């Protein structure tokens, strides 16, 4: 028998086949591995919101490898500190730090131990501490020192405790709302932020650059993801819901009588209040009336229209030196766009069922709530804290007045306000924006996007493997056919 013409032919075919199979297996394996979700690694950050009425601890979490992507940071855990805000411990400053311990222990359990030392921890104090600083700088320092001592002893990367400014509080609330609703990358159509606390209230919205020229103290500019934002912001100290109630009580007790008949509280409501509890706040600039005794009886008469008049008197609408003002001579450009209203705006409006109705219907509902007798209110809501229940007529009337007469929302623009508590599972408030800023997690310029999204890359790889496999199959087949036909000829 004669040997084949080319003795290497068969070996070459086998060699190519093996090589081809190895290449295909490698490609498919890469594609499959690429598509398998990697085990997520998370990083953490902690912010303590030391508000006037209480302190809250927020733990945030984000995927370690995607720090600069918008919408990646989420609220993982929330802990409400028992007791009042830290400014209330001015007479026993040690207690201020001590009050935080339980929530700190919870934080230790909620962040994986290996991440503790690299988890930044911040404390920001707001209006309660601003008022204490105005009253007594030394007591204010002692309270901050006390919380500092406790926070330094945690396993976290403590980054400082400070009183944030009203502008920061407003601007970071705006950043939070727009980050969570993923509006920052789009560059247009941001949402304004309305925050109502216990001692101050903030309004912040994006406006045109020329509108910000009138008042530098009300302007904050940001460059985020390649877009410039010109924000109008103002924080009204003393116009949070607890301090504004003191303003209303002080204004109604000027004569120093022993009984106050208050239209902003339900008929049948009655409690004894000391004059000092009202007049000791730095928000109250008038002196306790000379004729006044120790205290007075605070009695409700439940009349919404009269309550509006009480509320009107705590606003000053004269003396605007700018082209437009909100109230108390404060500059405010014309309102722009949608708004998210959170914290006490949400608590009060949600309870009163005023979050999704017209302004006119809300006024009617408000009038009905105020004129309901106190005994009936208590019966209707046995599980709601009495202090909150008693104040809803006043707080609701104040909120409606502030938004309309104060900030100039009208019946037509009322529906631009959304009353919100959370956005995508995270609380609306200044804390998230504050942390994103301090950890540089929002870049000024838009990050380069990969030329192909991940899924596209995987699809392309699989498709190429399949094509290669088919080509290999065809060429092997034709080689084999040629090889065997040669033998037959031989
Ligand atoms: N009705 C009602 N009121 C609440 C609730 N939680 C808090 N509040 C009150 O709502 C007001 C505002 O609360 P926060 O937004 O926590 O205020 P804060 O941060 O302590 O105060 P600032 O330092 O002024 O921001 C305070 O008077 C609280 O007592 C709630 O669940 N229901
Ligand atoms: Ca607050």
XYZ file of C-alpha atoms and ligand atoms in Angstrom:
523
model
C 0.000 0.000 0.000
C 1.154 3.545 -0.780
C 1.376 6.136 2.036
C -0.798 9.347 1.887
C 0.759 12.267 -0.013
C 0.876 14.500 3.026
C 1.625 12.549 6.264
C 1.134 15.709 8.459
C -2.337 16.452 7.156
C -4.194 14.457 9.807
C -2.000 15.787 12.642
C -2.621 19.401 11.525
C -6.389 18.832 11.499
C -6.289 17.388 15.026
C -3.994 20.203 16.234
C -6.326 22.926 14.860
C -9.347 21.162 16.332
C -7.783 21.009 19.823
C -6.619 24.626 19.640
C -10.044 25.774 18.455
C -11.872 23.911 21.227
C -9.532 25.369 23.864
C -10.149 28.908 22.513
C -13.907 28.448 22.490
C -13.991 26.953 25.983
C -11.881 29.912 27.223
C -14.192 32.450 25.570
C -17.378 30.864 26.899
C -15.911 30.545 30.398
C -14.933 34.238 30.371
C -18.395 35.246 29.206
C -20.113 33.131 31.861
C -17.807 34.370 34.623
C -18.310 37.988 33.541
C -22.041 37.563 33.795
C -22.020 35.956 37.229
C -22.641 38.674 39.854
C -19.524 39.174 41.909
C -19.907 38.863 45.624
C -20.832 42.456 46.540
C -18.506 44.288 48.884
C -20.052 47.218 50.744
C -18.716 50.320 52.386
C -20.466 52.261 55.113
C -20.852 55.783 56.476
C -22.636 57.039 59.604
C -24.239 60.447 60.176
C -25.811 61.625 63.432
C -28.521 64.233 62.950
C -28.531 66.179 66.221
C -31.829 68.017 65.713
C -33.554 70.360 68.131
C -36.193 67.811 69.144
C -34.203 64.572 68.910
C -31.062 62.904 67.570
C -31.168 60.251 64.850
C -28.398 57.954 63.640
C -28.311 57.042 59.939
C -26.118 54.263 58.536
C -25.536 54.388 54.782
C -24.212 51.587 52.589
C -22.862 51.485 49.016
C -21.109 48.969 46.756
C -17.363 49.370 47.303
C -16.447 49.385 43.619
C -19.079 51.905 42.475
C -18.559 54.828 44.827
C -19.068 57.594 42.312
C -22.197 56.314 40.570
C -25.338 58.290 41.297
C -28.105 56.580 43.264
C -25.796 53.936 44.728
C -25.789 55.004 48.369
C -28.692 53.657 50.392
C -29.871 53.981 53.965
C -29.140 50.689 55.704
C -30.194 51.409 59.253
C -31.893 54.114 61.295
C -31.853 54.559 65.067
C -33.796 57.188 66.957
C -32.047 58.267 70.163
C -34.335 58.067 73.208
C -35.024 61.404 74.896
C -34.762 65.002 73.679
C -32.223 66.672 71.370
C -28.668 67.296 72.630
C -29.306 71.033 73.143
C -31.779 70.118 75.913
C -28.892 68.724 78.010
C -27.309 72.152 78.510
C -27.701 71.878 82.295
C -26.155 68.386 82.429
C -23.862 68.220 79.356
C -22.468 64.757 80.253
C -25.926 63.325 79.609
C -25.831 64.548 76.007
C -23.055 62.122 75.063
C -24.485 59.378 77.242
C -27.867 59.577 75.486
C -26.244 58.383 72.242
C -24.849 55.118 73.602
C -27.668 52.715 72.699
C -27.809 53.875 69.076
C -24.009 53.691 68.824
C -24.177 50.078 70.040
C -26.743 49.354 67.329
C -24.429 50.939 64.753
C -21.557 48.714 65.887
C -23.753 45.669 65.244
C -25.006 46.929 61.893
C -21.642 47.591 60.261
C -19.455 44.506 59.621
C -16.572 44.482 62.089
C -13.830 44.478 59.425
C -15.264 47.762 58.074
C -15.485 49.587 61.436
C -12.145 51.404 61.304
C -12.735 52.733 57.766
C -16.366 53.817 58.315
C -16.533 57.620 58.606
C -18.796 58.957 61.365
C -20.071 62.548 61.406
C -22.335 64.483 63.754
C -24.125 67.583 62.528
C -26.179 69.675 64.934
C -28.903 71.997 63.687
C -31.200 74.731 65.017
C -31.430 73.623 68.665
C -27.667 73.985 69.039
C -27.664 77.219 67.003
C -30.075 78.645 69.570
C -28.008 77.351 72.519
C -24.869 78.914 70.976
C -26.723 82.255 70.801
C -27.789 81.891 74.417
C -24.627 80.551 75.968
C -21.507 79.669 73.952
C -19.837 77.913 76.884
C -22.750 75.515 77.531
C -22.917 74.875 73.800
C -19.207 73.899 73.761
C -19.695 71.632 76.772
C -22.549 69.761 75.064
C -20.499 69.326 71.866
C -17.507 68.211 73.964
C -19.648 65.599 75.683
C -20.899 64.040 72.436
C -17.387 64.260 70.986
C -15.997 62.205 73.882
C -18.477 59.398 73.272
C -18.066 59.422 69.477
C -14.275 59.333 69.715
C -14.487 56.151 71.741
C -16.404 54.258 69.019
C -14.542 51.859 66.681
C -15.511 54.059 63.717
C -13.451 56.670 61.873
C -14.772 59.717 63.780
C -14.725 62.819 61.584
C -16.019 65.505 63.950
C -19.130 66.986 65.561
C -20.164 70.496 64.540
C -23.096 72.838 64.214
C -23.931 73.031 60.531
C -25.136 76.311 59.036
C -28.689 76.908 57.832
C -27.376 77.119 54.247
C -25.699 73.710 54.574
C -28.857 72.224 56.076
C -30.947 73.515 53.169
C -28.445 72.740 50.400
C -27.652 69.185 51.568
C -31.371 68.444 51.926
C -31.671 69.439 48.261
C -28.695 67.216 47.306
C -30.282 64.241 49.139
C -33.648 64.602 47.408
C -32.113 64.962 43.949
C -29.496 62.229 44.452
C -32.119 59.728 45.613
C -34.489 60.552 42.759
C -31.536 60.231 40.325
C -31.990 63.731 38.908
C -28.422 64.971 39.185
C -27.066 63.198 36.094
C -29.869 64.499 33.897
C -28.827 68.117 34.514
C -32.299 69.647 34.345
C -35.585 69.479 36.200
C -34.377 69.184 39.769
C -36.715 69.088 42.778
C -36.759 71.782 45.452
C -36.499 70.814 49.137
C -38.761 71.971 51.966
C -37.697 70.882 55.458
C -39.678 71.696 58.606
C -37.858 70.925 61.837
C -38.644 71.704 65.448
C -36.636 74.934 65.616
C -35.974 75.997 62.012
C -37.314 75.521 58.516
C -35.514 75.505 55.154
C -36.517 76.214 51.569
C -34.086 75.387 48.724
C -34.560 75.259 44.955
C -32.547 75.577 41.757
C -32.930 78.900 40.020
C -31.334 80.859 37.172
C -27.882 82.299 37.717
C -29.151 85.900 37.431
C -31.754 85.310 40.190
C -29.019 84.455 42.682
C -27.237 87.805 42.259
C -29.524 89.747 44.619
C -28.537 88.023 47.853
C -25.213 86.218 48.240
C -26.146 84.730 51.629
C -29.055 82.900 49.983
C -26.962 81.414 47.203
C -25.189 78.074 47.009
C -23.555 76.845 43.813
C -22.644 73.249 43.055
C -21.005 71.519 40.115
C -22.190 67.913 40.147
C -21.736 65.272 37.428
C -20.722 68.007 34.979
C -23.745 70.265 35.614
C -23.770 73.665 37.332
C -26.535 74.331 39.841
C -27.428 77.742 41.258
C -29.445 77.172 44.370
C -31.547 79.608 46.314
C -31.676 78.571 49.963
C -32.892 80.082 53.214
C -33.194 78.749 56.738
C -35.654 80.536 59.023
C -34.391 80.126 62.567
C -37.295 80.022 65.083
C -39.790 79.013 62.368
C -39.588 75.273 63.090
C -42.846 73.908 64.449
C -41.968 73.926 68.169
C -40.387 77.388 68.270
C -43.129 78.895 66.141
C -45.658 77.615 68.686
C -43.730 79.500 71.380
C -43.856 82.629 69.197
C -47.636 82.228 68.927
C -48.058 81.615 72.668
C -45.854 84.588 73.588
C -47.728 86.800 71.201
C -51.072 85.762 72.770
C -49.949 86.157 76.382
C -48.659 89.714 76.199
C -51.230 90.841 78.759
C -50.000 88.308 81.313
C -53.452 86.831 81.981
C -53.866 83.609 83.926
C -55.851 81.955 81.122
C -55.102 81.900 77.398
C -58.039 81.086 75.102
C -56.272 79.706 72.034
C -58.174 79.152 68.726
C -55.341 76.894 67.478
C -56.153 74.152 70.031
C -59.308 72.036 70.120
C -62.301 73.034 72.220
C -62.052 71.290 75.596
C -58.245 71.037 75.548
C -56.696 72.489 78.682
C -53.269 72.355 80.278
C -51.127 74.424 82.633
C -48.007 76.047 81.231
C -45.298 78.045 82.971
C -44.462 81.458 81.560
C -40.789 80.589 81.628
C -41.301 77.576 79.298
C -42.555 80.034 76.683
C -40.389 83.086 77.328
C -37.032 81.430 78.008
C -36.366 80.691 74.337
C -33.954 83.038 72.518
C -36.592 83.116 69.752
C -38.833 85.159 72.033
C -37.558 88.694 72.051
C -40.350 90.195 74.171
C -40.048 90.069 77.938
C -42.311 87.965 80.111
C -45.272 90.313 80.922
C -44.837 92.158 84.220
C -48.364 91.312 85.375
C -47.801 87.591 84.791
C -47.734 85.032 87.571
C -45.823 81.743 87.463
C -47.988 80.181 84.848
C -51.220 80.221 82.857
C -53.946 77.853 81.767
C -53.774 77.110 78.061
C -57.303 76.459 76.821
C -58.450 75.586 73.319
C -61.380 77.238 71.518
C -60.868 75.436 68.160
C -61.421 77.989 65.424
C -59.388 77.670 62.213
C -60.085 81.185 60.873
C -59.075 82.824 64.151
C -56.043 80.509 64.284
C -54.956 81.799 60.862
C -54.993 85.324 62.327
C -52.819 84.185 65.254
C -50.383 82.611 62.779
C -50.424 85.681 60.503
C -49.143 87.824 63.375
C -45.913 85.832 63.667
C -44.991 86.778 60.086
C -43.760 90.184 59.015
C -44.647 91.070 55.445
C -43.298 94.620 55.391
C -39.805 95.939 54.729
C -38.708 93.999 51.660
C -35.590 95.609 50.182
C -35.297 93.104 47.297
C -37.283 92.572 44.106
C -39.210 89.711 45.787
C -39.404 88.524 49.392
C -40.924 85.618 51.251
C -41.388 87.166 54.717
C -39.426 88.956 57.453
C -37.595 90.917 54.720
C -35.936 87.764 53.350
C -35.151 87.597 49.619
C -36.812 84.830 47.615
C -36.841 84.556 43.810
C -40.004 83.220 42.108
C -40.628 79.540 42.889
C -39.429 77.103 40.266
C -40.313 73.472 39.588
C -41.441 70.607 41.789
C -40.843 70.429 45.544
C -40.417 67.637 48.057
C -41.609 68.569 51.578
C -40.336 66.329 54.365
C -39.802 65.922 58.151
C -42.591 67.722 60.062
C -44.284 68.751 56.789
C -44.827 65.058 56.189
C -45.732 64.063 59.787
C -48.405 66.755 60.068
C -49.845 66.741 56.555
C -49.928 62.945 56.446
C -51.765 62.725 59.771
C -54.303 65.360 58.669
C -54.751 63.595 55.307
C -53.706 66.729 53.401
C -51.017 65.216 51.164
C -52.985 64.668 47.960
C -55.799 67.175 47.804
C -56.316 70.687 46.458
C -55.364 73.673 48.587
C -59.035 74.652 48.987
C -60.083 71.168 50.171
C -57.138 71.112 52.554
C -58.271 74.410 54.099
C -61.709 72.888 54.653
C -60.309 69.703 56.196
C -58.128 71.842 58.457
C -61.129 73.861 59.618
C -62.967 70.617 60.403
C -60.070 69.214 62.434
C -59.663 72.427 64.453
C -63.364 72.623 65.320
C -63.592 68.980 66.467
C -63.885 68.786 70.285
C -60.774 67.518 72.105
C -62.581 64.543 73.705
C -63.671 63.338 70.268
C -60.140 63.733 68.853
C -58.694 61.676 71.707
C -61.314 58.964 71.217
C -60.698 58.864 67.491
C -56.900 58.509 67.796
C -56.216 56.649 71.065
C -52.785 55.499 69.870
C -51.351 58.873 68.849
C -49.197 60.799 71.335
C -51.424 63.421 73.020
C -48.846 66.159 72.557
C -48.815 65.604 68.779
C -52.637 65.311 68.624
C -53.125 68.569 70.507
C -50.754 70.476 68.234
C -52.028 69.300 64.826
C -54.573 72.146 64.494
C -51.858 74.733 65.123
C -49.156 72.958 63.084
C -51.432 72.284 60.108
C -52.645 75.897 60.041
C -49.038 77.103 60.301
C -47.864 74.842 57.444
C -50.656 75.958 55.101
C -49.957 79.607 55.947
C -46.162 79.282 55.594
C -46.411 77.581 52.194
C -48.990 80.007 50.748
C -48.509 83.426 52.333
C -44.885 82.783 53.366
C -43.359 81.126 50.278
C -46.061 82.144 47.777
C -47.423 78.775 46.648
C -50.887 79.288 45.103
C -53.886 77.054 44.340
C -52.314 76.490 40.911
C -48.805 75.633 42.122
C -49.955 73.672 45.204
C -49.813 70.361 43.323
C -46.071 70.951 42.712
C -45.485 70.054 46.368
C -45.119 66.361 47.191
C -45.158 65.479 50.878
C -42.601 62.738 51.317
C -40.859 60.788 54.037
C -38.601 58.465 52.071
C -37.285 58.235 48.514
C -36.292 54.719 47.356
C -36.069 53.498 50.942
C -33.867 56.329 52.288
C -35.154 59.187 54.460
C -35.329 62.658 52.940
C -33.188 65.054 55.016
C -29.806 66.790 54.992
C -27.723 63.869 56.359
C -27.178 61.873 53.151
C -26.201 64.975 51.130
C -23.829 65.986 53.921
C -22.065 62.619 53.842
C -21.933 62.454 50.023
C -20.264 65.862 50.057
C -17.738 65.119 52.793
C -16.726 61.789 51.285
C -16.454 63.387 47.793
C -18.877 60.815 46.483
C -20.475 63.139 43.929
C -17.803 64.092 41.386
C -17.904 67.560 39.812
C -17.501 66.067 36.349
C -19.497 63.221 34.838
C -17.446 60.002 35.072
C -16.410 58.432 31.727
C -18.919 55.800 30.776
C -17.534 52.505 29.359
C -18.011 52.241 25.535
C -20.169 49.152 26.004
C -22.443 48.300 28.934
C -21.648 45.097 30.810
C -24.543 43.097 29.345
C -23.573 44.155 25.821
C -20.000 42.995 26.416
C -21.141 39.561 27.573
C -23.552 39.155 24.644
C -20.833 40.117 22.158
C -18.427 37.593 23.676
C -20.957 34.736 23.530
C -21.953 35.640 19.992
C -18.292 35.656 18.842
C -17.677 32.265 20.524
C -20.668 30.764 18.738
C -19.518 32.143 15.379
C -15.978 30.840 15.890
C -17.358 27.451 16.852
C -19.440 27.245 13.655
C -16.490 28.337 11.469
C -14.268 25.750 13.133
C -16.875 23.037 12.634
C -17.237 23.848 8.921
C -13.480 24.008 8.246
C -12.838 20.764 10.167
C -15.560 19.053 8.184
C -14.166 20.182 4.830
C -10.603 19.208 5.862
C -11.799 15.777 6.921
C -13.718 15.265 3.713
C -10.626 16.211 1.665
C -8.416 13.926 3.756
C -10.651 10.862 3.468
C -11.342 11.400 -0.262
C -7.532 11.534 -0.860
C -7.187 8.145 0.864
C -9.942 6.629 -1.319
C -8.140 7.838 -4.452
C -4.968 6.222 -3.091
N -46.680 64.519 64.585
C -45.454 64.044 64.639
N -44.481 64.894 64.914
C -43.258 64.404 64.975
C -42.938 63.050 64.747
N -41.610 62.893 64.879
C -41.106 64.113 65.164
N -42.101 65.025 65.250
C -42.018 66.448 65.531
O -41.804 67.133 64.293
C -40.953 68.251 64.505
C -39.801 68.190 63.581
O -39.080 67.035 63.824
P -37.646 66.903 63.189
O -37.733 67.130 61.748
O -37.053 65.660 63.686
O -36.943 68.189 63.858
P -35.459 68.352 64.388
O -34.549 67.819 63.360
O -35.338 67.786 65.744
O -35.350 69.956 64.498
P -34.403 70.994 63.704
O -33.126 71.048 64.449
O -35.159 72.270 63.740
O -34.268 70.458 62.313
C -40.588 68.238 65.981
O -41.464 69.104 66.629
C -40.848 66.810 66.410
O -41.226 66.732 67.761
C -44.021 62.173 64.461
O -43.846 60.980 64.248
N -45.248 62.729 64.423
Ca -33.973 68.550 61.252
